Coordinates of C-alpha atoms and ligand atoms in Angstrom, one line a residue:
Chain A
M267 CA 0.0 0.0 0.0
I268 CA 1.3 3.4 -0.8
D269 CA 2.3 5.4 2.2
R270 CA 1.3 8.9 1.6
T271 CA 1.9 11.5 4.2
N272 CA -0.1 14.4 2.9
P273 CA -3.8 13.6 3.3
V274 CA -6.0 16.2 1.7
P275 CA -8.0 18.3 4.2
V276 CA -11.2 19.2 2.4
Q277 CA -11.5 22.4 4.5
T278 CA -8.7 24.8 4.2
G279 CA -9.5 28.5 4.7
S280 CA -12.9 29.1 3.1
P281 CA -13.6 26.1 1.0
V282 CA -15.4 26.4 -2.4
F283 CA -17.4 23.4 -3.6
A284 CA -18.3 23.2 -7.2
F285 CA -21.1 21.1 -8.5
T286 CA -23.8 21.2 -11.2
L287 CA -27.2 22.5 -10.0
N288 CA -30.2 22.1 -12.3
G289 CA -27.9 22.0 -15.3
E290 CA -25.8 25.1 -14.3
P291 CA -22.4 25.1 -12.7
V292 CA -22.3 26.6 -9.2
A293 CA -19.6 27.2 -6.6
V294 CA -20.6 27.5 -3.0
T295 CA -18.4 28.8 -0.2
A296 CA -19.5 27.1 3.0
P297 CA -18.3 24.5 5.6
P298 CA -18.0 21.1 4.0
S299 CA -20.3 19.4 6.4
R300 CA -23.1 21.9 5.9
R301 CA -26.3 20.1 5.0
L302 CA -27.3 20.3 1.3
L303 CA -30.8 21.3 2.5
D304 CA -29.3 24.4 4.1
V305 CA -27.1 25.2 1.1
L306 CA -30.1 25.0 -1.2
R307 CA -32.6 26.9 0.9
H308 CA -30.5 29.5 2.7
D309 CA -27.4 30.0 0.6
L310 CA -28.9 29.6 -2.9
L311 CA -32.5 30.6 -2.0
L312 CA -34.1 27.6 -3.7
T313 CA -36.9 27.1 -1.3
G314 CA -38.8 24.5 -3.3
T315 CA -36.9 21.8 -1.4
K316 CA -38.9 21.6 1.9
I317 CA -37.8 21.1 5.5
G318 CA -39.7 18.4 7.2
C319 CA -38.4 15.8 9.7
E320 CA -34.7 16.5 9.1
I321 CA -33.9 12.9 9.7
G322 CA -34.5 11.3 6.3
R323 CA -37.9 9.9 7.1
C324 CA -40.4 12.2 5.4
G325 CA -39.0 12.9 2.0
A326 CA -40.0 16.6 1.8
C327 CA -36.4 17.5 1.0
M328 CA -35.9 15.0 -1.8
V329 CA -33.5 16.0 -4.6
L330 CA -31.7 14.1 -7.3
L331 CA -28.0 13.4 -7.0
D332 CA -26.6 12.2 -10.3
G333 CA -30.2 11.4 -11.2
K334 CA -31.0 9.3 -8.1
P335 CA -33.2 10.5 -5.2
V336 CA -31.5 11.4 -2.0
N337 CA -32.6 13.3 1.1
A338 CA -31.0 16.8 1.2
C339 CA -31.2 16.7 5.0
L340 CA -28.9 13.7 5.1
T341 CA -26.5 14.9 2.4
M342 CA -23.5 17.1 3.2
L343 CA -22.1 19.7 0.9
Y344 CA -18.8 17.9 0.4
Q345 CA -20.6 14.8 -0.8
V346 CA -22.0 16.6 -3.8
E347 CA -18.7 18.1 -5.0
G348 CA -18.3 17.5 -8.8
R349 CA -21.8 15.9 -9.0
R350 CA -25.1 16.8 -10.5
V351 CA -27.9 18.0 -8.2
T352 CA -31.4 18.5 -9.5
T353 CA -34.1 20.2 -7.3
I354 CA -37.8 20.6 -7.9
E355 CA -37.0 23.9 -9.5
G356 CA -34.9 22.2 -12.2
I357 CA -36.9 19.0 -12.7
A358 CA -38.7 20.1 -15.8
G359 CA -35.5 21.5 -17.4
G360 CA -36.9 25.0 -18.1
K361 CA -38.2 28.0 -16.2
D362 CA -41.8 27.8 -17.3
A363 CA -41.9 24.2 -18.4
L364 CA -43.8 21.5 -16.5
H365 CA -42.5 18.0 -16.1
G366 CA -44.9 15.3 -17.0
V367 CA -45.2 14.3 -13.3
Q368 CA -46.0 18.0 -12.4
R369 CA -48.8 18.1 -15.0
A370 CA -50.1 14.8 -13.8
F371 CA -50.2 16.0 -10.2
L372 CA -52.2 19.0 -11.3
E373 CA -54.6 17.0 -13.5
E374 CA -55.2 14.3 -10.9
G375 CA -55.2 16.5 -7.8
G376 CA -52.3 14.6 -6.3
Y377 CA -51.9 17.1 -3.5
Q378 CA -53.8 19.1 -0.9
C379 CA -51.6 21.3 1.3
G380 CA -48.7 20.8 -1.1
Y381 CA -45.9 20.6 1.4
C382 CA -44.8 17.0 0.5
T383 CA -45.5 17.6 -3.3
P384 CA -42.0 18.7 -4.4
G385 CA -40.5 15.6 -2.8
M386 CA -43.1 13.4 -4.2
I387 CA -42.6 14.8 -7.7
V388 CA -38.8 14.4 -7.4
S389 CA -39.1 10.7 -6.3
A390 CA -41.7 10.0 -9.0
A391 CA -39.6 11.7 -11.7
A392 CA -36.6 9.5 -10.7
L393 CA -38.7 6.4 -10.9
L394 CA -40.1 7.2 -14.3
A395 CA -36.7 8.0 -15.7
E396 CA -35.6 4.5 -14.7
R397 CA -38.8 2.7 -15.3
P398 CA -41.1 4.5 -17.7
D399 CA -44.0 2.0 -17.2
P400 CA -43.9 1.0 -13.5
T401 CA -46.2 -1.4 -11.8
D402 CA -48.2 -0.1 -8.8
E403 CA -45.9 -2.1 -6.6
E404 CA -42.9 -0.3 -8.0
I405 CA -44.6 3.1 -7.6
I406 CA -45.4 2.4 -4.0
E407 CA -41.8 1.2 -3.3
A408 CA -40.4 4.3 -5.1
L409 CA -42.5 6.6 -2.9
S410 CA -42.0 4.7 0.3
G411 CA -39.7 7.4 1.6
N412 CA -42.2 10.2 1.0
L413 CA -44.9 10.9 3.6
C414 CA -48.1 12.8 3.0
R415 CA -50.2 13.6 6.0
C416 CA -53.2 15.2 4.4
T417 CA -54.5 14.3 1.0
G418 CA -53.7 10.6 1.3
Y419 CA -51.9 8.4 -1.2
G420 CA -54.8 7.6 -3.7
G421 CA -54.5 10.8 -5.7
I422 CA -50.7 10.6 -5.6
L423 CA -50.7 7.1 -7.0
R424 CA -53.2 8.1 -9.7
A425 CA -51.0 11.1 -10.6
V426 CA -47.9 8.9 -11.0
R427 CA -49.9 6.4 -13.2
R428 CA -51.1 9.4 -15.2
A429 CA -47.5 10.7 -15.6
A430 CA -46.4 7.3 -16.9
A431 CA -49.2 7.5 -19.5
I432 CA -48.2 11.1 -20.4
G433 CA -44.7 9.7 -21.0
R434 CA -46.0 7.0 -23.2
E435 CA -48.1 9.5 -25.3
A436 CA -45.0 11.7 -25.7
D437 CA -42.9 8.7 -26.8
G438 CA -45.4 7.2 -29.1
Chain B
M1456 CA -41.5 25.8 17.1
A1457 CA -37.9 26.9 17.1
M1458 CA -36.1 26.9 13.8
K1459 CA -32.6 25.7 13.7
E1460 CA -30.3 26.4 10.8
Q1461 CA -27.8 23.7 11.5
A1462 CA -27.4 21.2 14.2
P1463 CA -26.3 23.2 17.2
G1464 CA -22.7 23.9 17.9
R1465 CA -20.3 22.5 15.5
C1466 CA -19.7 22.2 11.8
P1467 CA -17.1 19.4 11.6
E1468 CA -14.2 19.8 9.2
V1469 CA -13.7 17.0 6.7
W1470 CA -10.6 15.1 5.8
R1471 CA -10.4 12.9 2.8
P1472 CA -7.6 10.3 3.0
R1473 CA -6.4 8.6 -0.2
D1474 CA -5.7 5.2 1.1
A1475 CA -6.5 2.9 4.1
A1476 CA -3.3 3.5 5.9
E1477 CA -3.7 7.2 5.7
A1478 CA -7.3 6.9 7.0
C1479 CA -6.0 5.0 10.0
R1480 CA -3.3 7.5 10.7
L1481 CA -5.8 10.3 10.7
K1482 CA -8.1 8.4 13.0
T1483 CA -5.1 7.8 15.4
A1484 CA -4.2 11.5 15.2
F1485 CA -7.7 12.8 15.9
G1486 CA -8.8 10.1 18.4
P1487 CA -12.4 10.1 19.5
D1488 CA -12.9 13.5 17.8
G1489 CA -12.4 12.1 14.3
V1490 CA -15.0 9.8 12.9
F1491 CA -14.9 7.5 9.8
T1492 CA -17.7 8.6 7.6
A1493 CA -19.1 6.7 4.6
G1494 CA -22.7 7.6 3.7
G1495 CA -23.1 9.5 6.9
T1496 CA -26.8 8.5 7.2
L1497 CA -26.5 6.7 10.5
L1498 CA -24.2 9.3 11.9
R1499 CA -26.7 12.0 11.0
T1500 CA -29.4 10.1 12.8
Q1501 CA -27.2 9.9 15.9
W1502 CA -26.4 13.6 15.8
E1503 CA -30.0 14.6 15.4
S1504 CA -31.3 12.3 18.1
G1505 CA -28.5 13.4 20.5
S1506 CA -27.2 9.8 21.0
A1507 CA -23.8 11.0 19.7
A1508 CA -22.3 14.4 19.6
M1509 CA -21.1 15.8 16.3
P1510 CA -17.4 15.2 16.1
G1511 CA -14.8 17.9 15.2
T1512 CA -13.7 16.0 12.2
L1513 CA -15.2 13.6 9.7
I1514 CA -12.8 11.3 8.0
D1515 CA -14.5 10.7 4.7
L1516 CA -13.7 7.3 3.3
T1517 CA -15.1 7.8 -0.2
A1518 CA -11.8 8.7 -1.9
I1519 CA -10.0 5.5 -0.9
P1520 CA -9.6 3.3 -3.9
G1521 CA -10.7 -0.3 -3.7
L1522 CA -13.4 0.2 -1.0
A1523 CA -16.2 0.4 -3.5
G1524 CA -17.3 -2.3 -5.9
I1525 CA -18.0 -6.0 -5.6
R1526 CA -15.4 -8.6 -6.7
A1527 CA -16.4 -12.1 -7.5
D1528 CA -13.8 -14.9 -7.7
E1529 CA -13.4 -18.6 -7.0
G1530 CA -16.8 -19.1 -5.5
Q1531 CA -16.5 -16.1 -3.2
L1532 CA -17.7 -12.5 -3.3
V1533 CA -15.9 -9.6 -1.7
I1534 CA -18.2 -6.6 -1.1
G1535 CA -16.5 -3.3 -0.7
P1536 CA -17.7 -1.4 2.4
L1537 CA -18.5 1.7 0.3
V1538 CA -21.0 -0.2 -1.9
K1539 CA -24.3 1.6 -1.6
L1540 CA -27.3 -0.5 -0.4
S1541 CA -29.2 0.3 -3.6
E1542 CA -26.3 -1.0 -5.7
L1543 CA -25.9 -4.1 -3.5
M1544 CA -29.5 -5.3 -3.8
R1545 CA -29.4 -4.9 -7.6
T1546 CA -26.2 -6.8 -8.1
E1547 CA -27.0 -10.1 -9.9
A1548 CA -24.2 -12.0 -8.1
V1549 CA -25.6 -11.0 -4.7
A1550 CA -29.3 -11.7 -5.6
T1551 CA -28.5 -15.2 -6.9
A1552 CA -25.9 -16.5 -4.5
F1553 CA -27.0 -14.5 -1.3
P1554 CA -30.7 -13.8 -1.7
L1555 CA -31.1 -13.3 2.1
L1556 CA -28.7 -10.5 2.0
A1557 CA -30.5 -8.9 -1.0
E1558 CA -33.8 -9.3 0.8
A1559 CA -32.4 -7.8 4.1
V1560 CA -31.0 -4.8 2.3
R1561 CA -34.2 -4.2 0.3
R1562 CA -35.9 -3.8 3.7
I1563 CA -33.5 -1.1 5.0
G1564 CA -34.8 2.5 4.9
A1565 CA -36.3 3.8 1.6
P1566 CA -34.8 4.1 -1.8
S1567 CA -33.4 7.6 -1.1
V1568 CA -31.7 6.4 2.1
R1569 CA -30.3 3.3 0.3
N1570 CA -28.8 5.6 -2.4
L1571 CA -26.6 7.2 0.3
A1572 CA -26.2 4.5 2.9
T1573 CA -23.4 1.9 2.5
I1574 CA -23.1 -1.7 3.5
G1575 CA -19.9 -1.0 5.4
G1576 CA -21.7 1.6 7.6
N1577 CA -24.5 -0.9 8.3
V1578 CA -22.0 -3.6 9.3
A1579 CA -19.7 -1.3 11.3
S1580 CA -22.6 0.0 13.3
A1581 CA -22.9 -3.6 14.8
V1582 CA -26.7 -3.2 14.8
G1583 CA -27.5 -2.9 11.1
D1584 CA -30.4 -5.0 9.7
A1585 CA -28.2 -6.6 7.1
L1586 CA -26.2 -8.4 9.9
P1587 CA -28.5 -11.4 10.6
A1588 CA -28.4 -12.3 6.8
L1589 CA -24.7 -11.9 6.7
L1590 CA -24.4 -14.1 9.9
V1591 CA -26.2 -17.1 8.3
H1592 CA -24.1 -16.6 5.2
E1593 CA -21.1 -16.8 7.5
A1594 CA -19.5 -13.6 6.3
E1595 CA -16.0 -12.7 7.1
L1596 CA -14.8 -9.1 7.7
L1597 CA -11.6 -7.7 6.3
W1598 CA -10.0 -5.0 8.3
H1599 CA -7.1 -2.6 7.9
T1600 CA -5.6 -1.9 11.3
G1601 CA -3.0 0.7 10.6
G1602 CA 0.0 -1.4 9.7
R1603 CA -1.8 -4.7 9.1
T1604 CA -4.7 -6.4 7.6
E1605 CA -6.9 -8.7 9.5
T1606 CA -9.8 -11.1 8.8
T1607 CA -12.4 -12.0 11.4
A1608 CA -15.5 -14.1 11.3
L1609 CA -18.5 -11.7 11.5
E1610 CA -19.9 -13.9 14.3
D1611 CA -16.7 -13.5 16.4
W1612 CA -16.6 -9.7 15.9
L1613 CA -20.2 -9.3 16.9
A1614 CA -19.6 -11.3 20.1
D1615 CA -17.9 -8.1 21.3
P1616 CA -17.5 -5.4 18.7
G1617 CA -15.9 -3.0 21.2
R1618 CA -13.2 -5.5 22.3
A1619 CA -10.8 -5.0 19.4
Q1620 CA -8.3 -2.3 20.5
G1621 CA -7.0 0.4 18.2
V1622 CA -8.0 1.9 14.9
R1623 CA -9.9 -0.5 12.6
L1624 CA -11.1 0.3 9.1
L1625 CA -13.5 -2.2 7.5
T1626 CA -12.2 -2.8 4.0
G1627 CA -14.3 -5.8 2.8
I1628 CA -17.0 -8.2 3.5
R1629 CA -16.3 -11.7 2.2
L1630 CA -18.9 -14.3 1.5
K1631 CA -18.5 -17.8 0.2
R1632 CA -21.0 -18.9 -2.3
T1633 CA -23.6 -21.2 -0.6
D1634 CA -23.7 -23.5 -3.6
A1635 CA -19.9 -23.9 -3.5
E1636 CA -19.9 -24.7 0.1
A1637 CA -20.5 -28.4 0.1
P1638 CA -19.4 -29.8 -3.3
G1639 CA -20.5 -33.4 -3.3
G1640 CA -22.2 -32.8 0.0
P1641 CA -25.6 -34.1 1.0
P1642 CA -28.2 -33.8 -1.7
G1643 CA -31.0 -31.3 -1.3
R1644 CA -32.0 -27.7 -1.9
I1645 CA -30.7 -24.7 -0.1
V1646 CA -33.6 -23.0 1.7
G1647 CA -33.6 -19.8 3.6
A1648 CA -35.6 -16.8 4.8
Y1649 CA -35.1 -13.3 6.2
R1650 CA -37.8 -11.4 8.1
K1651 CA -37.9 -7.9 9.5
L1652 CA -40.5 -6.9 12.0
G1653 CA -41.1 -3.2 12.7
R1654 CA -43.9 -1.1 14.0
R1655 CA -45.1 -0.5 10.4
E1656 CA -45.0 -2.7 7.3
A1657 CA -42.4 -0.7 5.4
F1658 CA -39.8 2.0 5.9
T1659 CA -39.5 1.4 9.6
P1660 CA -36.7 0.8 12.1
S1661 CA -36.6 -2.9 13.1
L1662 CA -37.8 -4.4 16.3
V1663 CA -36.8 -7.9 15.4
T1664 CA -34.9 -9.3 12.4
I1665 CA -34.3 -13.0 11.8
A1666 CA -32.5 -15.1 9.2
V1667 CA -32.5 -18.8 8.7
L1668 CA -30.6 -21.0 6.2
G1669 CA -30.1 -24.7 5.6
R1670 CA -30.1 -27.6 3.2
L1671 CA -33.4 -29.5 2.9
S1672 CA -33.1 -33.0 1.6
E1673 CA -35.8 -34.9 -0.3
D1674 CA -36.9 -36.8 2.8
G1675 CA -37.3 -33.5 4.7
T1676 CA -34.1 -33.7 6.8
L1677 CA -32.2 -30.4 7.4
T1678 CA -28.5 -30.1 7.5
G1679 CA -26.1 -27.1 7.6
V1680 CA -28.8 -25.3 9.7
R1681 CA -28.0 -21.7 10.6
M1682 CA -30.2 -19.2 12.4
A1683 CA -29.6 -15.6 13.6
A1684 CA -31.6 -12.9 15.2
G1685 CA -31.2 -9.2 15.9
G1686 CA -33.1 -5.9 15.4
G1687 CA -33.3 -2.5 17.0
S1688 CA -30.4 -1.9 19.3
A1689 CA -29.7 -5.6 19.8
V1690 CA -26.3 -6.8 18.4
P1691 CA -27.3 -9.7 16.2
M1692 CA -26.2 -13.2 17.0
R1693 CA -26.1 -16.8 15.7
L1694 CA -28.6 -19.0 17.6
R1695 CA -26.4 -22.0 18.1
A1696 CA -28.6 -23.9 20.5
A1697 CA -31.6 -23.6 18.2
E1698 CA -29.5 -24.7 15.3
T1699 CA -28.6 -27.9 17.1
V1700 CA -32.2 -28.8 17.6
L1701 CA -32.9 -28.9 13.8
E1702 CA -29.5 -30.2 12.6
G1703 CA -30.1 -33.6 11.0
A1704 CA -33.7 -33.4 12.0
R1705 CA -37.1 -33.0 10.3
V1706 CA -39.4 -30.0 10.8
T1707 CA -42.0 -31.6 13.0
P1708 CA -44.4 -29.8 15.4
D1709 CA -42.3 -31.1 18.3
A1710 CA -39.1 -29.9 16.8
L1711 CA -40.6 -26.5 16.2
V1712 CA -41.6 -26.2 19.8
R1713 CA -38.1 -27.1 20.9
V1714 CA -36.6 -24.6 18.4
S1715 CA -38.7 -21.8 19.7
E1716 CA -37.8 -22.7 23.3
A1717 CA -34.1 -22.7 22.4
V1718 CA -34.5 -19.2 20.8
L1719 CA -36.3 -17.9 23.9
A1720 CA -33.5 -19.2 26.0
E1721 CA -30.6 -17.9 24.1
Y1722 CA -31.7 -14.6 22.4
R1723 CA -31.2 -11.7 24.7
P1724 CA -32.5 -8.4 23.2
A1725 CA -32.9 -5.3 25.4
S1726 CA -36.1 -3.4 26.0
D1727 CA -36.7 0.2 24.8
A1728 CA -39.6 2.6 24.9
F1729 CA -41.3 0.8 22.0
A1730 CA -41.1 -2.9 22.8
G1731 CA -40.0 -5.0 25.7
A1732 CA -37.3 -7.7 25.6
E1733 CA -40.0 -10.3 26.3
Y1734 CA -41.9 -9.3 23.2
R1735 CA -38.8 -9.3 21.0
R1736 CA -37.7 -12.7 22.2
T1737 CA -41.2 -14.2 21.6
A1738 CA -41.4 -12.5 18.2
A1739 CA -38.0 -13.8 17.2
A1740 CA -38.9 -17.4 18.3
N1741 CA -42.3 -17.3 16.5
L1742 CA -40.9 -15.8 13.3
I1743 CA -38.2 -18.5 13.2
A1744 CA -40.5 -21.4 13.8
A1745 CA -43.0 -20.0 11.3
E1746 CA -40.3 -19.7 8.6
W1747 CA -39.1 -23.2 9.1
L1748 CA -42.6 -24.5 8.9
R1749 CA -43.1 -22.6 5.6
L1750 CA -39.8 -23.7 4.1
A1751 CA -40.3 -27.4 5.0
G1752 CA -43.9 -27.3 3.7
A1753 CA -42.8 -25.7 0.5
G1754 CA -40.2 -28.4 0.1
R1755 CA -42.7 -31.2 0.4
E1756 CA -45.0 -29.6 -2.1
G1757 CA -42.1 -29.3 -4.4
D1758 CA -42.8 -25.5 -4.6
G1759 CA -39.7 -23.8 -5.8
R1760 CA -39.7 -20.9 -3.4
Ligands
LIG5 C1 -34.3 7.5 7.5 C2 -33.4 6.4 7.9 C3 -33.8 5.1 7.9 C4 -32.9 4.0 8.2 N1 -33.4 2.7 8.2 C5 -32.6 1.7 8.6 C6 -33.1 0.4 8.6 O1 -34.2 0.1 8.3 N2 -32.2 -0.6 8.9 C7 -30.9 -0.3 9.2 O2 -30.1 -1.3 9.5 N3 -30.4 0.9 9.2 C8 -31.2 2.0 8.9 N4 -30.7 3.3 8.9 C9 -29.4 3.5 9.4 C10 -28.3 3.6 8.3 O3 -28.9 4.3 7.1 C11 -27.7 2.3 7.8 O4 -27.3 1.6 8.9 C12 -26.6 2.5 6.8 O5 -26.3 1.3 6.2 C13 -25.4 3.2 7.4 O6 -24.4 3.4 6.3 P1 -23.7 4.8 6.2 O7 -22.8 4.6 5.0 O8 -24.6 5.9 6.1 O9 -22.9 4.8 7.5 P2 -22.3 6.1 8.3 O10 -23.3 6.9 9.0 O11 -21.3 6.8 7.4 O12 -21.4 5.3 9.4 C14 -22.0 4.5 10.4 C15 -21.0 4.0 11.4 O13 -20.1 3.1 10.8 C16 -18.7 3.6 10.9 N5 -18.1 3.2 9.6 C17 -18.6 3.5 8.3 N6 -17.8 2.9 7.4 C18 -16.8 2.3 8.1 C19 -15.6 1.5 7.7 N7 -15.4 1.2 6.4 N8 -14.8 1.1 8.6 C20 -15.1 1.3 9.9 N9 -16.1 2.0 10.4 C21 -17.0 2.5 9.5 C22 -18.9 5.1 11.1 O14 -17.8 5.6 11.8 C23 -20.2 5.1 11.9 O15 -19.9 4.8 13.3 C24 -31.6 4.3 8.5 C25 -31.1 5.6 8.5 C26 -32.0 6.7 8.2 C27 -31.5 8.1 8.2

């Protein structure tokens, strides 16, 4: 094993972390262990990512890291260095655009108070990117880390099924 | 409700060693104030609940080459500690040769947690839900201890995880393929099951986890019987006395009664605010007996499960 004697401290002076956020390069100066949730909401003023339980259980802060859903409350800034972060603000890929999942949530009434909705949409979009035509079982599994405490899951399930159908129409 | 911007107090600094020896040197230098960090999901839970203080330094393991990835050779599999749970459960070689491990991992957290959490963090915590499955698959742990490398049977390490002195970095989890275990051994099918019991059906911390594994012959005799239980804050263990009851035996009602009595006698979980030790022991005994009954029944009907 190589015996290096100069380990790299990630934090020296005021560290800058570069990553891709919603398709754009960003550089953030903050402590390396700052939560991605705080970086997004407080430092970058992207408040679509919600604060809920802060222990990875509710899914309100779901974002995509290299296309895969992760909880922003569990993720630290240094862990996203050089990687691709997508938030609800960037999920549709354009300012006024709507992702198929967003359209479907509107059409099917997949929300009531709306607080869990960004997280739900991020998880559902990740599922459909990987499995465009999921079974109900796969939808339930993909949303198992997202809690809703008001509208119930019926409308949400309908919305994801509808989003899959929108995807099929767009493809075919 | 008070709003907090960051966990109170500290914002740890992060060091990123480039090899295992360097990670161990850093840990030695920082002492208790430096903490090995993989996915950080369990650590975050501990910081937020107050069961551990945020340390001054995180020693991030993710830049160390060779700790990620799964290597298969000569009938064995070496799983790198940095392999994410989501990757592990989707790996063909794991799902086919070690289905109980794949099943256990599928029941941990939710997809987003499994995208961050590593198998090494689950094992090193000594209470992870993957452990009962790894115990019945007789996993070995590979460690880097500063100057040396070391291999320990998972069962031995779990008997007293705090005992080993000094700095230890987990560098691999080695599994021998079940089907390679007894070449020319007794005929029969490998049967096994993993069950997790929580307070909800899904995405829930475990109260009890059990794993059973064995070889079921045509005439219903079991050999190579292995059983393990854990869950919650209990450090998982092999249930050797219960194994003896079924070794070379058939799954009869009488044998099942004796198996559950053996589990009740040897499994020693602790109580917490959600479930008493009595409940956990009884649930473990019942789950184990029920799984053997199902596995033996399925064998007789020739059902391939
Ligand atoms: C919402 C949520 C749900 C969860 N559900 C479950 C569940 O159902 N079942 C379950 O078992 N767990 C669960 N966990 C706990 C945790 O996610 C898992 O145990 C996970 O596998 C830990 O991996 P990690 O990489 O995040 O570990 P980390 O948090 O990085 O580390 C965990 C511990 O292991 C040590 N460590 C890590 N890697 C090494 C190494 N290579 N060598 C030596 N020490 C090391 C660390 O120092 C630390 O003490 C859950 C966590 C959350 C936040």
